[in-house]
Structures are given as C-alpha cells and as structure tokens.
C-alpha cells in the first residue's frame, strides 16, 4: 500500500488510538478520553480543521508545559441558574463535562441556565459542545474566544480571536439543527491549511502586517490578521463573543493570551460561555415540530442544504465505511501511541454487497 | 419659516406630542406613553428609520384593526428563570415593560433569566429594549423576528424577517456598550427610505422577484427579498433569531404573518426573546472594568468608533439643541394630535453663549 493511500478507520478505533496518543503525551486518562472523542468526532464529520490536523498543536502545548493535561476542573454553584467552572489551566471540554450535571439540574429547575468556564484551553470544534444538549431536547448557545488574530473593522492590529459561536436546537424526527461558525471571515485552521497548501483566500479575508487587505494566508499569519465576517455586523458579533466568553467568565481576552515563554504552545487559554434553554417552557410543547415547520420553509425557498447536513452525511458515511485517514498520518499516530503499525486497529462493518471495498478498508 | 426648515424639539415635548397622536389613534394611555418614548428616543438618537418615519405605519396598523392598541399583556411565571408574556395582539414594548419586574426578580435570584414574548407587534428599534438593563449593570441579549422579507442563502423567496439582534453590556464610567443590528444586509426601514429617495443600494443587498441579485430597493420591496448580511454565516444568525423569537416563544414565524385582510397594517405580529445575565455572578465583580479594558484595546487597534457612539453623540446634541424635526412633519403631527400648530411645544434649554441658536430652536 503506497504511503499516502487513506485507510478507513472505525470511530471507536480512532478514539482508542488518539486516547493512547494523549495519554502518552501526559494527560490523565479522562482528559485523554474526552479529547480523543472530540478530535475523532471532528475527523469523522469532516471538520478536518479541528480533527487530526490539530494533534500536533495539542501535543506541542502539552510538551511545552503551557497546558495542564491532568487538571481537575473546579465546579462552583454560584446561583440557582449559574454554574462557574475554573478549568485550572486544563482543556475546556473536561471542564464543560465536569459542570454539565449541575448545569442540567439547574436547567430542569429554572428553564434557563448558564455555565461560565475560565482558565480553559479550547482547541476543538465548538459544535460537539452543543449538539448533545439538543439531542436531549434543549436549545444550546455557546461562544468561546481564542487568541488575537482578528482585527476590528477599520483596525490595523488583531484584537479578537476567531471567536466561534455554536447553536443547537432539536428537530422533530431528525438530527438536531447545529451550526458552528467563526466570527472571522475564515476559521484559523482553514487559514493554516491554505497556507500549507499554498492556496490564496478570498480577497479581504484579512489584512497584512501593514494593515492592508489581503487574501494571502501567509501574510495573514505572519504579522497580519484575519477580518471579521460580514463587515461591521460580524465585528459586533466578534466583540459580543469576546465579552461573553472572557469578561463574563473571568477568562483571558484573546489579546491577553501570552504563550511567548512556551515555544510550541498552540492552545489558547481563555473562557467559554454556554447558555441552555428548555424550549418547552416557552411553547407548552411542540418546539421541535415548530423548528421543522421553519426548516421546511427554508428548503422550499431554495436553500440547498441546512447547517450540519454535510456533517451528518459524512458521519453516516464514516459509520458505514470508516473514517478516511491518510496512511502516513495513521502510522505517525500509531507511533505516537506506542503501537506497532502492524497491529490491527479494528474492522469496519461490512456493507451488504460491498465486501471488496470493506476489505481494503480494513487494516 | 419655510415649510421644510427643521424645528428643534425637546425630547419631553416630542414624547408628549406623540403620546397625543397615539391616544387619538385609539391606544390606551399607557401604550401611547410607551410607544411615544420609544419613537421619540429613536428620533433623538438618529435612529431615523425607527423614529417619526414609523408613525404612519403605527397608525395604519391601528386604523386597520390589525393591532390592539389597548391590549393588556398577560404575564406568566413558568419557571424560576423563565417569564412568558402573551402580548394579546398588542405592541411588544408594553409587554416587555409588563414582564420586566418579574424578570428582574428572577435575575436577582438566578443569575440568568429569560423573557419570551408572543403575539406581539414590534415596530421600533431594538436597542431601547436592552440599553436600560445595561444601565443597571446587567448584560442583555434580545432578538425579534418580523415579516418575511429576507431570503435564505441560495434561496429565491423570503422566509426570514430582518430579524434584529441587540446586545447591551455595562461599561465602567461610560454609557453602556449597545449594538442593534438586522440579520439582513440592510434594515427594512433603510430599504424603504432608499426607495423613497430613489437611491440604489449596494449590489447584492437583495434579490428581485426572479431571484436575481439586485441593489434596486424597489425591486427588493416589490416581490423580491433582502439577503442576510455576511453570506451563509449571517443566514445562520437569521435562522437562529427566527427560532428563538418565534419557535421558542410560541409566536408567529415571519412567514406566517398574514395581514392581507388588513389593508394599511404594517406592524408584524411575531415574538421576542430577551436573555438577561448578571455578569457579576461570573466575575466576582469588575465586569464593567473588564469590558473597558477590551474596548480600550479595540480603539487602540484603530477602530474609529464603538457601536452606540453615534447614538450617544446625537442624544447629547439633542439634549442640548433639541431634536431636529422637519417643519411640515411637525405640523402634521400636531394636526394628528389634535393641536394647533400655533400652540407652543416647549423650550429647548439654552446653551451658554448660544442664545441666538437656542432662540431659533424654540417654536
């Protein structure tokens, strides 16, 4: 098999492999598990800029001592509707997981509840943080800031992070409606992938170090900045996200992230907010059906697909065929996990009538 | 005085005049007062598309029997953090005012609280709904849907309203940070003003009745549609606002507003959500100072002004000089209020050393 032929890995096997990678890089077992699920889930769903592409960044941060891979989050019950979590310089996803039981309890009681996480490293996609709540019939809205790489409108220097916002709502009889989008014209990961591939971005995606508009990913990454999506309206969204993720949680602003003394560090330590709403309190039942009525109309008006459709389609394909992983990358991961490349990883479930495909998919 | 010379009116006098206009159009005294303050406040702050420009629309809706100007909102306490209000086919602002005492009580207890308003007509700017909360040190986020005039991305027919979102946060020693922006490329009021003035909009602001991109306000208004701001990301924001304002509140979707049997009606009957957060629960104090730290950095990076700056500057100018109102329009309003144009309205406070200006400002 040539080195770069993709192998097709089952999700569980990829989680297992990544868990071993994280554990060997010094994280606790539970942190390793959470990060592995997050990262494998992104790869599975085609969120490639937040999947395996991020592993070197995670490992760089761990190796540099910038992030604590064994941090134990401290959950604080500050009000009947308000949970605070100090991630203690660990990753955000374990902090969210630690606060979730209390958050759900508050939500059930109050109809709305909020979790504010600080001193937390968020390096994954944001949709995995909200989708599970919508699967429980809840509406979730989350925001996280990152590190200064986005200039305000009319500005010459980066202030905001890419500052994603993610929203999830249940649908009647369908996977939840979920969107996850950076407040920048592009996600930082996409800029890095374009730079690696030598591809130009749309003009005006960012500014260069002189503050001039550019579509050159290298100029954006080297002393320049991204711009917000959608002009001054997108900039207002970026500002709101910065305020809610950092000022409101007690976390760092994106421009306060200073990893200069930790070469190799790539995971910004900031804050995250997640607001949870029980929609049935507002509607006396039938919320998910109402969402469906709206989405039917959106499709009928000619919108070709809904947010999340592509992810769910790839998730189904991955469940059927395995997750495609570059052969060389897979061998690297096996090495990082301390495993022999000869060691069999798993077996992809066979498709009826497609045994030949499935056979090549098994390594 | 030539007919179109502006007169300069004190805010209180304009509120008083508009209150008389609304009362004579059949609203209750308290509804008249609330709408008059909203409308005069928008005019005072230079939000002209939501100021006096809207009076004919309000009156058309009232005259057609489409909206109940005497509706008494029904406030329902559905959970410790959740207030529902049935506006009973009245205007939204009185419904929000009716629910606010309970909302603030819940906020004080829970750290986060939500109000969901339905069967409500919102025809004003959204920032007046959030700014007062920030003056109390709170963070407020509100969304409202309207009537179908915005097409989804790739769509050929309108589904969403202009769907504004407004956000307010306290600042240390300054007026609150407040933004209020439509999820459409432009506010509907701005399209109507451009159509009236025969001015073209930016290309791609909307689509015509064939679904082709256009910057012609008449084509957008006559069978076409606006487009969301910022492409598919702005469209996702519009979708979220539609869900939170309507599906979650039990209100109409924008595309369900059917005023075809009420000629003259212009006020959409939909829903509104407002989420209130006590930021001090997340920070143990110092939130407003942290916001200030961020805004200092935004200005330092070269952003020429902050959201709300222009409104506050015009508000100060109006307090000093009066609110400029077209002379002919003022006479119309006086007639609608059942007053003689000769009747003196008020006196603008004199500026030191500017008595001459002030004298011409008094009518």
XYZ file of C-alpha atoms in Angstrom:
726
model
C 0.000 0.000 0.000
C 1.530 3.350 -1.003
C 2.234 5.557 1.968
C -0.490 8.156 1.303
C -3.422 5.901 0.464
C -6.137 6.607 3.013
C -7.012 3.894 5.458
C -10.575 3.647 6.710
C -10.819 3.544 10.496
C -13.817 2.871 12.663
C -14.677 5.749 15.034
C -14.160 3.682 18.172
C -10.763 2.528 16.963
C -9.702 6.097 16.184
C -10.839 7.246 19.643
C -8.882 4.395 21.177
C -5.759 5.278 19.185
C -5.981 9.011 19.990
C -6.599 8.277 23.633
C -3.317 6.422 23.715
C -1.610 9.338 21.946
C -2.899 11.827 24.525
C -2.115 9.606 27.476
C 1.458 9.133 26.303
C 1.701 12.932 25.939
C 0.986 13.242 29.638
C -2.741 13.756 30.055
C -4.888 11.966 32.592
C -6.994 9.067 31.302
C -10.242 11.012 31.499
C -8.817 14.067 29.724
C -7.338 11.790 27.055
C -10.707 10.141 26.512
C -12.567 13.452 26.204
C -10.054 14.967 23.782
C -9.865 11.763 21.724
C -13.648 11.683 21.313
C -13.713 15.353 20.373
C -10.912 15.048 17.844
C -12.074 11.757 16.295
C -15.613 13.117 16.096
C -14.426 16.168 14.164
C -12.437 13.985 11.755
C -15.399 11.626 11.349
C -17.746 14.505 10.489
C -15.380 16.144 8.033
C -14.497 19.058 10.350
C -10.928 18.466 9.241
C -9.505 21.745 10.523
C -10.436 20.581 14.038
C -9.659 16.895 13.650
C -6.349 15.061 13.354
C -4.841 18.252 11.919
C -4.873 19.599 15.487
C -2.962 16.757 17.138
C 0.474 18.400 16.762
C -0.914 21.570 18.360
C -2.338 19.649 21.309
C 0.942 17.818 21.776
C 3.007 20.990 21.383
C 1.019 22.694 24.124
C 1.323 19.691 26.417
C 5.051 19.289 25.806
C 5.754 22.970 26.425
C 4.076 22.846 29.827
C 1.620 25.541 28.695
C -1.490 23.448 29.410
C -2.098 21.060 32.285
C -3.238 17.751 30.779
C -4.088 16.439 34.239
C -6.013 19.463 35.513
C -9.072 18.698 37.624
C -11.769 21.317 36.949
C -13.344 23.099 39.922
C -17.112 23.462 39.624
C -18.754 26.261 41.577
C -22.502 26.656 42.166
C -22.848 30.450 42.197
C -26.605 30.887 41.734
C -29.684 28.763 41.035
C -29.175 29.294 37.297
C -25.443 29.904 37.118
C -22.508 27.458 37.149
C -18.899 28.618 37.125
C -16.009 26.330 36.315
C -12.331 27.011 36.800
C -10.630 24.718 34.291
C -7.395 25.257 36.232
C -5.368 25.704 33.058
C -6.645 22.449 31.600
C -8.668 21.778 28.468
C -12.202 23.181 28.193
C -14.062 20.018 27.206
C -13.339 18.214 30.508
C -14.373 21.386 32.359
C -17.671 21.503 30.475
C -18.186 17.803 31.142
C -17.497 18.355 34.854
C -20.070 21.165 35.054
C -22.739 19.562 32.899
C -24.585 17.505 35.562
C -25.099 20.609 37.728
C -25.998 22.660 34.640
C -28.690 20.161 33.622
C -30.066 20.105 37.148
C -30.353 23.896 37.141
C -31.885 23.873 33.694
C -34.577 21.427 34.738
C -35.453 23.638 37.677
C -35.172 27.096 36.099
C -35.918 26.736 32.403
C -32.686 28.565 31.575
C -29.165 28.038 32.908
C -25.672 29.214 32.141
C -22.182 27.826 32.527
C -19.158 30.126 32.562
C -15.784 28.424 32.133
C -12.453 30.169 32.595
C -8.711 29.383 32.531
C -9.583 26.873 29.837
C -7.910 25.748 26.616
C -10.356 25.281 23.735
C -8.678 23.865 20.647
C -11.518 21.788 19.186
C -14.625 22.433 17.141
C -17.450 24.046 19.105
C -20.379 22.047 17.732
C -19.544 18.962 19.823
C -20.182 21.130 22.908
C -23.766 21.986 21.914
C -25.082 19.063 19.847
C -25.549 16.671 22.798
C -27.836 19.155 24.569
C -30.100 19.428 21.529
C -30.308 15.620 21.500
C -31.901 15.999 24.949
C -34.483 18.408 23.537
C -32.707 21.556 24.726
C -31.542 24.708 22.977
C -27.852 25.477 23.493
C -25.848 28.556 22.576
C -22.109 28.642 23.197
C -19.252 31.027 22.484
C -15.515 30.832 23.030
C -12.707 33.283 22.408
C -9.218 32.230 21.373
C -6.075 34.269 20.640
C -5.709 37.641 18.939
C -5.764 37.036 15.192
C -8.771 39.071 14.028
C -8.685 42.850 13.614
C -11.676 45.062 14.411
C -13.304 46.741 11.405
C -11.094 49.644 10.383
C -8.399 48.385 12.727
C -4.763 47.597 11.916
C -3.968 45.099 14.682
C -5.550 41.848 15.842
C -7.690 42.025 18.997
C -10.303 39.264 18.768
C -9.908 35.535 18.413
C -11.701 33.738 15.624
C -14.404 33.549 18.302
C -16.759 30.798 17.208
C -20.426 30.738 18.134
C -22.371 27.488 18.076
C -26.118 26.982 18.304
C -28.102 23.770 18.551
C -31.842 23.102 18.585
C -33.823 19.852 18.475
C -35.743 18.913 15.334
C -38.750 16.617 15.166
C -37.586 13.220 13.913
C -34.225 14.469 12.627
C -30.709 15.041 13.886
C -30.551 18.394 15.693
C -30.040 21.639 13.835
C -26.482 22.699 14.709
C -24.299 25.460 13.407
C -20.782 26.401 14.488
C -19.122 29.337 12.832
C -16.183 31.594 13.470
C -16.874 35.316 13.782
C -13.887 35.759 11.479
C -14.142 35.587 7.682
C -12.436 32.187 7.990
C -11.516 29.795 10.783
C -7.880 29.995 11.766
C -7.446 26.321 10.961
C -8.609 26.949 7.401
C -6.042 29.738 7.014
C -3.319 27.388 8.213
C -4.453 24.662 5.815
C -4.496 27.163 2.908
C -1.002 28.350 3.862
C 0.244 24.756 3.960
C -1.290 24.081 0.545
C -0.134 27.400 -0.910
C -3.705 28.385 -1.739
C -4.922 32.027 -1.814
C -8.002 33.044 0.176
C -10.794 35.389 -0.937
C -9.559 38.991 -1.151
C -10.301 40.871 2.046
C -10.219 37.764 4.222
C -7.633 39.577 6.282
C -5.000 42.292 6.471
C -1.220 42.109 6.174
C 1.243 43.472 8.742
C 0.784 46.970 7.282
C -2.997 46.770 7.764
C -3.681 46.392 4.025
C -6.421 43.949 2.880
C -5.055 40.647 1.586
C -6.066 37.131 0.625
C -2.592 35.679 1.186
C -2.763 33.230 4.100
C 0.959 33.608 4.814
C 0.635 37.400 5.095
C -2.353 36.968 7.423
C -0.486 34.509 9.646
C 2.808 36.402 9.665
C 2.107 39.658 11.438
C -1.242 40.341 9.763
C -4.727 39.482 10.930
C -7.995 37.987 9.785
C -11.039 40.233 9.430
C -14.493 39.531 10.873
C -17.110 38.036 8.549
C -19.784 40.409 7.278
C -18.125 43.778 7.959
C -19.149 45.820 10.992
C -22.035 43.470 11.852
C -19.722 40.484 12.061
C -17.322 42.627 14.071
C -20.081 43.358 16.580
C -20.689 39.614 16.903
C -16.948 39.058 17.480
C -16.992 41.762 20.171
C -20.027 40.245 21.905
C -18.374 36.824 21.899
C -15.192 38.278 23.369
C -17.204 39.920 26.157
C -19.354 36.885 26.976
C -16.525 34.335 26.745
C -13.912 36.298 28.646
C -15.187 39.365 30.550
C -18.207 37.466 31.834
C -16.380 34.266 32.763
C -13.247 35.759 34.297
C -11.150 34.298 31.475
C -8.437 35.934 29.401
C -9.303 38.148 26.492
C -7.847 36.806 23.259
C -5.233 39.577 23.265
C -4.134 38.619 26.780
C -3.026 35.120 25.737
C 0.745 35.223 26.028
C 2.450 31.961 25.218
C 5.753 33.599 24.284
C 7.543 31.757 27.083
C 6.171 28.394 25.932
C 7.532 27.619 22.464
C 5.347 25.036 20.770
C 2.205 26.068 22.641
C -0.836 26.409 20.374
C -3.898 26.079 22.601
C -5.262 29.476 23.708
C -6.232 29.740 27.380
C -9.363 31.885 27.587
C -13.012 31.277 28.541
C -16.268 29.828 27.282
C -19.944 30.512 27.917
C -22.801 28.128 27.262
C -26.447 29.125 27.703
C -29.019 26.359 27.915
C -32.761 26.877 27.419
C -35.626 24.448 27.869
C -37.744 25.404 24.861
C -40.805 23.604 26.165
C -41.087 26.256 28.885
C -41.795 28.766 26.148
C -44.100 26.754 23.975
C -46.014 24.298 26.151
C -44.734 21.522 23.868
C -44.167 21.256 20.170
C -40.946 23.238 19.848
C -39.134 20.646 17.715
C -42.109 20.420 15.373
C -42.147 24.204 15.014
C -38.439 24.163 14.125
C -39.271 21.591 11.465
C -42.004 23.818 10.034
C -39.453 26.622 9.678
C -36.785 24.411 8.114
C -39.297 23.017 5.613
C -39.953 26.576 4.506
C -36.222 27.349 4.260
C -35.703 24.330 1.994
C -38.826 25.167 -0.011
C -37.438 28.682 -0.596
C -34.458 27.123 -2.349
C -31.674 26.869 0.262
C -29.774 23.805 -0.935
C -28.838 22.422 2.482
C -29.133 23.145 6.192
C -26.333 23.839 8.663
C -24.988 20.472 9.846
C -26.303 18.477 6.874
C -22.812 17.877 5.493
C -21.504 16.789 8.904
C -24.327 14.316 9.413
C -23.892 12.900 5.897
C -20.185 12.349 6.493
C -20.930 10.888 9.922
C -23.220 8.325 8.314
C -20.629 7.562 5.640
C -17.955 7.136 8.319
C -20.172 4.782 10.296
C -20.655 2.707 7.159
C -17.177 2.856 5.575
C -14.867 4.027 8.342
C -13.168 7.392 8.704
C -10.643 8.043 5.912
C -7.200 8.730 7.413
C -4.053 9.344 5.401
C -1.843 6.249 5.644
C 1.327 8.105 6.628
C -0.534 10.115 9.263
C -2.046 6.948 10.664
C 1.407 5.384 11.036
C 2.602 8.557 12.803
C -0.323 8.344 15.203
C 0.372 4.659 15.873
C 3.987 5.521 16.615
C 2.921 8.371 18.935
C 0.571 5.943 20.656
C 3.456 3.498 21.158
C 1.875 0.911 18.917
C 3.246 -1.107 16.071
C 1.848 -0.145 12.652
C 1.359 -3.884 12.109
C -1.113 -4.023 14.991
C -4.665 -4.380 13.602
C -6.842 -1.444 14.550
C -10.390 -2.661 14.038
C -12.785 -3.951 11.454
C -15.119 -1.670 9.600
C -18.653 -3.131 9.486
C -19.172 -4.715 6.076
C -21.563 -3.062 3.649
C -24.010 -5.505 2.103
C -22.706 -6.287 -1.377
C -19.561 -4.229 -0.875
C -17.241 -6.736 0.762
C -14.417 -5.869 -1.609
C -14.486 -2.179 -0.552
C -14.714 -3.133 3.068
C -11.777 -5.489 2.782
C -9.471 -2.744 1.539
C -10.862 -0.565 4.310
C -9.580 -2.915 6.992
C -6.009 -2.530 8.146
C -40.408 79.904 8.303
C -40.324 77.836 5.061
C -42.267 74.618 5.345
C -39.276 72.233 5.440
C -36.982 74.077 7.816
C -36.353 71.767 10.754
C -37.677 72.740 14.124
C -35.770 71.720 17.227
C -37.941 69.946 19.768
C -37.126 68.922 23.318
C -37.404 65.172 23.940
C -40.128 65.539 26.570
C -42.181 67.747 24.262
C -41.858 65.237 21.422
C -42.923 62.393 23.714
C -45.886 64.458 24.827
C -46.878 65.212 21.227
C -46.526 61.595 20.078
C -48.445 60.357 23.080
C -51.351 62.527 21.994
C -51.017 61.177 18.439
C -51.178 57.572 19.646
C -54.007 58.217 22.071
C -56.099 59.818 19.351
C -55.375 56.784 17.163
C -57.064 54.620 19.757
C -54.353 53.296 22.082
C -54.623 53.227 25.841
C -52.736 55.945 27.723
C -50.020 53.602 28.924
C -49.454 52.078 25.466
C -49.351 55.575 23.980
C -46.739 56.666 26.529
C -44.516 53.620 25.887
C -44.656 53.934 22.092
C -44.109 57.689 22.246
C -40.983 57.274 24.362
C -39.673 54.567 22.044
C -40.306 56.552 18.897
C -39.067 59.890 20.252
C -35.975 58.162 21.639
C -35.149 56.701 18.230
C -35.592 60.099 16.559
C -33.500 61.782 19.265
C -30.654 59.292 18.783
C -30.625 59.477 14.992
C -32.218 56.027 14.514
C -34.363 57.732 11.901
C -35.653 54.558 10.248
C -37.323 53.689 13.581
C -38.342 57.193 14.613
C -41.026 59.510 13.254
C -40.710 57.736 9.909
C -42.656 54.864 11.501
C -45.654 56.872 12.714
C -47.748 56.270 9.573
C -47.082 52.524 9.907
C -48.186 52.505 13.545
C -51.317 54.453 12.689
C -52.077 52.291 9.637
C -51.931 49.151 11.776
C -54.137 50.693 14.453
C -56.697 52.015 11.958
C -56.932 48.687 10.136
C -57.768 46.843 13.351
C -54.691 44.620 12.890
C -53.145 45.508 16.247
C -54.907 46.077 19.555
C -53.704 49.415 20.897
C -55.433 48.762 24.217
C -54.176 45.185 24.757
C -53.306 44.281 28.336
C -50.335 41.862 28.318
C -50.645 38.624 30.296
C -47.506 37.788 32.274
C -46.940 34.128 33.162
C -44.374 32.840 35.646
C -43.438 29.493 34.081
C -40.188 28.660 35.907
C -37.806 30.279 38.396
C -35.783 31.692 35.481
C -38.406 31.944 32.774
C -41.122 34.542 32.145
C -43.649 34.225 29.344
C -45.783 37.094 28.158
C -48.775 36.956 25.849
C -48.936 40.424 24.338
C -52.507 39.621 23.287
C -52.011 41.124 19.842
C -50.737 44.382 21.290
C -47.373 46.089 20.905
C -44.239 44.381 22.243
C -42.803 47.221 24.295
C -45.717 47.336 26.766
C -45.497 43.527 27.044
C -41.776 43.737 27.852
C -42.479 46.506 30.364
C -45.189 44.373 31.979
C -42.836 41.399 32.353
C -39.751 43.318 33.435
C -40.374 43.486 37.216
C -40.751 39.690 37.392
C -37.791 39.229 35.041
C -35.548 41.373 37.260
C -36.698 39.492 40.358
C -35.782 36.176 38.710
C -32.476 37.571 37.524
C -31.519 38.690 41.007
C -32.244 35.210 42.315
C -30.854 33.052 39.500
C -28.060 34.987 37.824
C -29.702 34.413 34.451
C -33.308 34.869 33.349
C -35.277 34.868 30.150
C -38.453 36.511 28.891
C -40.352 35.073 25.932
C -42.984 37.338 24.408
C -45.519 36.232 21.790
C -48.463 37.605 19.814
C -46.596 40.908 19.883
C -46.090 43.712 17.365
C -42.510 45.047 17.318
C -42.154 48.046 15.038
C -39.457 50.011 16.865
C -35.684 49.870 17.216
C -34.447 47.022 19.413
C -31.718 48.875 21.312
C -34.227 50.680 23.587
C -35.244 47.224 24.866
C -31.734 46.304 26.053
C -29.982 49.561 26.977
C -31.894 50.131 30.252
C -30.781 46.722 31.573
C -27.123 47.542 30.947
C -27.624 50.780 32.887
C -28.493 48.525 35.837
C -25.200 46.647 35.392
C -26.723 43.704 33.526
C -25.952 42.046 30.210
C -28.946 41.801 27.884
C -29.357 39.971 24.597
C -32.577 40.273 22.637
C -33.887 39.091 19.283
C -37.120 39.673 17.414
C -38.443 38.382 14.120
C -40.641 40.408 11.815
C -42.226 39.586 8.436
C -40.837 37.569 5.547
C -38.603 39.868 3.526
C -35.200 38.119 3.689
C -34.321 35.090 1.572
C -32.115 32.259 2.858
C -28.708 31.967 1.184
C -29.239 30.360 -2.212
C -32.981 30.818 -1.801
C -35.384 32.511 -4.192
C -38.177 33.503 -1.767
C -38.285 35.452 1.503
C -38.558 33.409 4.702
C -36.919 35.422 7.500
C -37.692 38.850 8.806
C -34.925 41.407 9.046
C -34.556 39.803 12.472
C -32.562 42.245 14.563
C -30.346 41.201 17.445
C -29.420 43.668 20.166
C -26.781 43.309 22.861
C -26.003 45.576 25.786
C -23.284 45.459 28.426
C -22.309 47.940 31.130
C -19.060 49.910 30.815
C -17.086 51.416 33.666
C -17.802 55.150 33.795
C -19.353 55.302 30.325
C -22.715 54.851 28.658
C -23.347 51.127 28.078
C -21.999 49.319 25.051
C -25.061 48.646 22.893
C -25.432 47.295 19.408
C -28.601 46.606 17.474
C -28.325 45.177 14.005
C -30.558 43.464 11.494
C -29.535 39.995 10.338
C -30.306 41.249 6.838
C -27.814 43.169 4.718
C -29.921 46.252 5.491
C -32.798 47.148 7.786
C -36.150 47.158 6.056
C -36.661 50.786 7.056
C -33.451 51.728 5.249
C -34.656 49.988 2.086
C -37.914 51.925 2.278
C -36.059 55.205 2.779
C -33.784 54.426 -0.200
C -36.821 53.588 -2.336
C -38.476 56.852 -1.335
C -35.320 58.805 -2.179
C -34.706 56.858 -5.412
C -31.281 55.759 -4.165
C -29.638 52.442 -5.220
C -28.314 50.055 -2.543
C -25.082 48.064 -2.636
C -25.234 45.318 -5.270
C -26.307 42.035 -3.736
C -28.268 43.667 -0.908
C -31.194 41.593 -2.087
C -32.823 39.657 -4.895
C -35.579 40.635 -7.323
C -38.795 38.674 -7.909
C -36.887 36.316 -10.230
C -34.333 35.563 -7.503
C -31.558 37.540 -9.208
C -29.211 39.687 -7.059
C -30.049 43.393 -7.134
C -29.329 46.693 -5.429
C -32.610 48.300 -6.518
C -34.736 48.976 -3.418
C -37.944 48.986 -5.473
C -37.165 45.537 -6.909
C -36.421 44.250 -3.395
C -39.669 45.640 -1.991
C -41.873 44.605 -4.933
C -41.808 40.842 -4.946
C -38.101 40.427 -4.244
C -36.295 39.973 -0.940
C -33.379 41.212 1.082
C -30.405 38.915 1.664
C -28.786 38.187 5.034
C -25.623 40.110 5.919
C -22.359 38.193 5.652
C -23.427 35.285 3.432
C -24.151 31.896 4.977
C -22.911 32.974 8.430
C -25.345 35.871 8.558
C -28.037 33.492 7.294
C -27.347 31.165 10.228
C -27.766 34.118 12.594
C -31.089 34.993 10.897
C -32.218 31.388 11.313
C -31.255 31.302 14.999
C -33.136 34.551 15.610
C -36.219 33.176 13.852
C -36.101 30.066 16.059
C -35.518 31.894 19.351
C -38.003 34.708 18.669
C -40.820 32.592 17.300
C -40.484 28.816 17.806
C -39.304 29.282 21.390
C -41.852 31.916 22.373
C -44.911 30.472 20.667
C -45.049 33.461 18.316
C -45.539 33.532 14.563
C -42.672 32.867 12.218
C -42.028 35.834 9.940
C -43.510 33.921 7.013
C -46.715 33.275 8.982
C -47.550 36.967 9.331
C -50.611 37.430 7.127
C -52.007 40.932 7.125
C -53.642 40.569 3.726
C -57.085 41.149 5.221
C -55.953 44.351 6.993
C -55.002 46.911 4.353
C -52.748 49.546 5.875
C -51.308 47.178 8.503
C -47.510 47.421 8.799
C -46.596 46.070 12.236
C -45.635 42.373 12.139
C -47.119 40.213 14.901
C -44.433 37.711 15.938
C -42.359 37.105 19.076
C -39.353 38.372 21.013
C -36.820 36.812 23.349
C -34.650 38.650 25.855
C -31.956 36.913 27.903
C -30.646 38.725 30.954
C -27.382 37.829 32.702
C -25.905 39.179 35.919
C -22.245 39.408 34.891
C -21.042 39.770 38.454
C -22.026 36.136 39.069
C -19.324 35.168 36.599
C -16.579 37.504 37.638
C -16.907 38.250 41.342
C -17.021 41.937 40.441
C -15.195 44.053 37.938
C -17.083 43.089 34.797
C -17.639 46.654 33.584
C -13.955 47.433 34.062
C -13.006 44.359 32.046
C -15.295 45.487 29.223
C -13.495 48.820 29.338
C -10.113 47.092 29.044
C -11.316 45.320 25.910
C -12.809 48.440 24.341
C -9.597 50.381 25.005
C -7.763 47.734 23.011
C -10.301 47.863 20.176
C -9.865 51.642 19.887
C -6.072 51.308 20.171
C -6.131 48.827 17.257
C -7.612 51.531 15.069
C -11.380 51.019 15.101
C -12.661 54.564 14.650
C -15.753 54.286 16.862
C -17.682 51.852 19.017
C -21.227 50.583 18.486
C -23.603 53.136 20.005
C -21.129 56.058 19.911
C -23.066 57.862 17.198
C -26.362 57.396 19.028
C -24.976 58.781 22.285
C -23.393 61.762 20.495
C -26.693 62.611 18.834
C -28.519 62.090 22.130
C -26.239 64.648 23.787
C -26.706 67.051 20.882
C -30.486 66.613 21.104
C -30.444 67.285 24.830
C -28.520 70.485 24.174
C -30.169 71.753 20.986
C -33.429 69.842 20.699
C -34.345 67.083 18.254
C -34.447 68.336 14.654
C -37.853 67.633 13.132
C -38.920 68.652 9.652
C -41.313 71.593 9.909
C -44.017 70.099 7.688
C -43.857 66.768 9.501
C -44.154 68.548 12.827
C -47.296 70.335 11.678
C -48.730 67.003 10.515
C -48.016 65.504 13.925
C -49.611 68.450 15.668
C -52.695 68.044 13.493
C -52.794 64.278 14.230
C -52.523 65.113 17.923
C -55.472 67.489 17.610
C -53.336 70.506 18.439
C -52.956 73.842 16.765
C -49.609 74.402 15.067
C -49.557 77.761 16.832
C -49.504 76.046 20.222
C -46.014 76.373 21.768
C -44.404 72.990 22.292
C -41.587 73.591 24.764
C -38.392 75.467 25.304
C -35.037 73.945 24.484
C -32.535 74.524 27.318
C -30.268 77.400 26.345
C -26.650 76.677 25.566
C -24.247 79.007 27.340
C -23.185 81.604 24.810
C -25.508 80.236 22.153
C -28.736 82.044 22.940
C -29.239 83.004 19.308
C -29.177 79.341 18.206
C -31.464 78.378 21.007
C -33.937 81.127 20.190
C -34.410 79.828 16.647
C -34.734 76.342 18.150
C -37.825 77.353 20.109
C -41.151 77.212 18.371
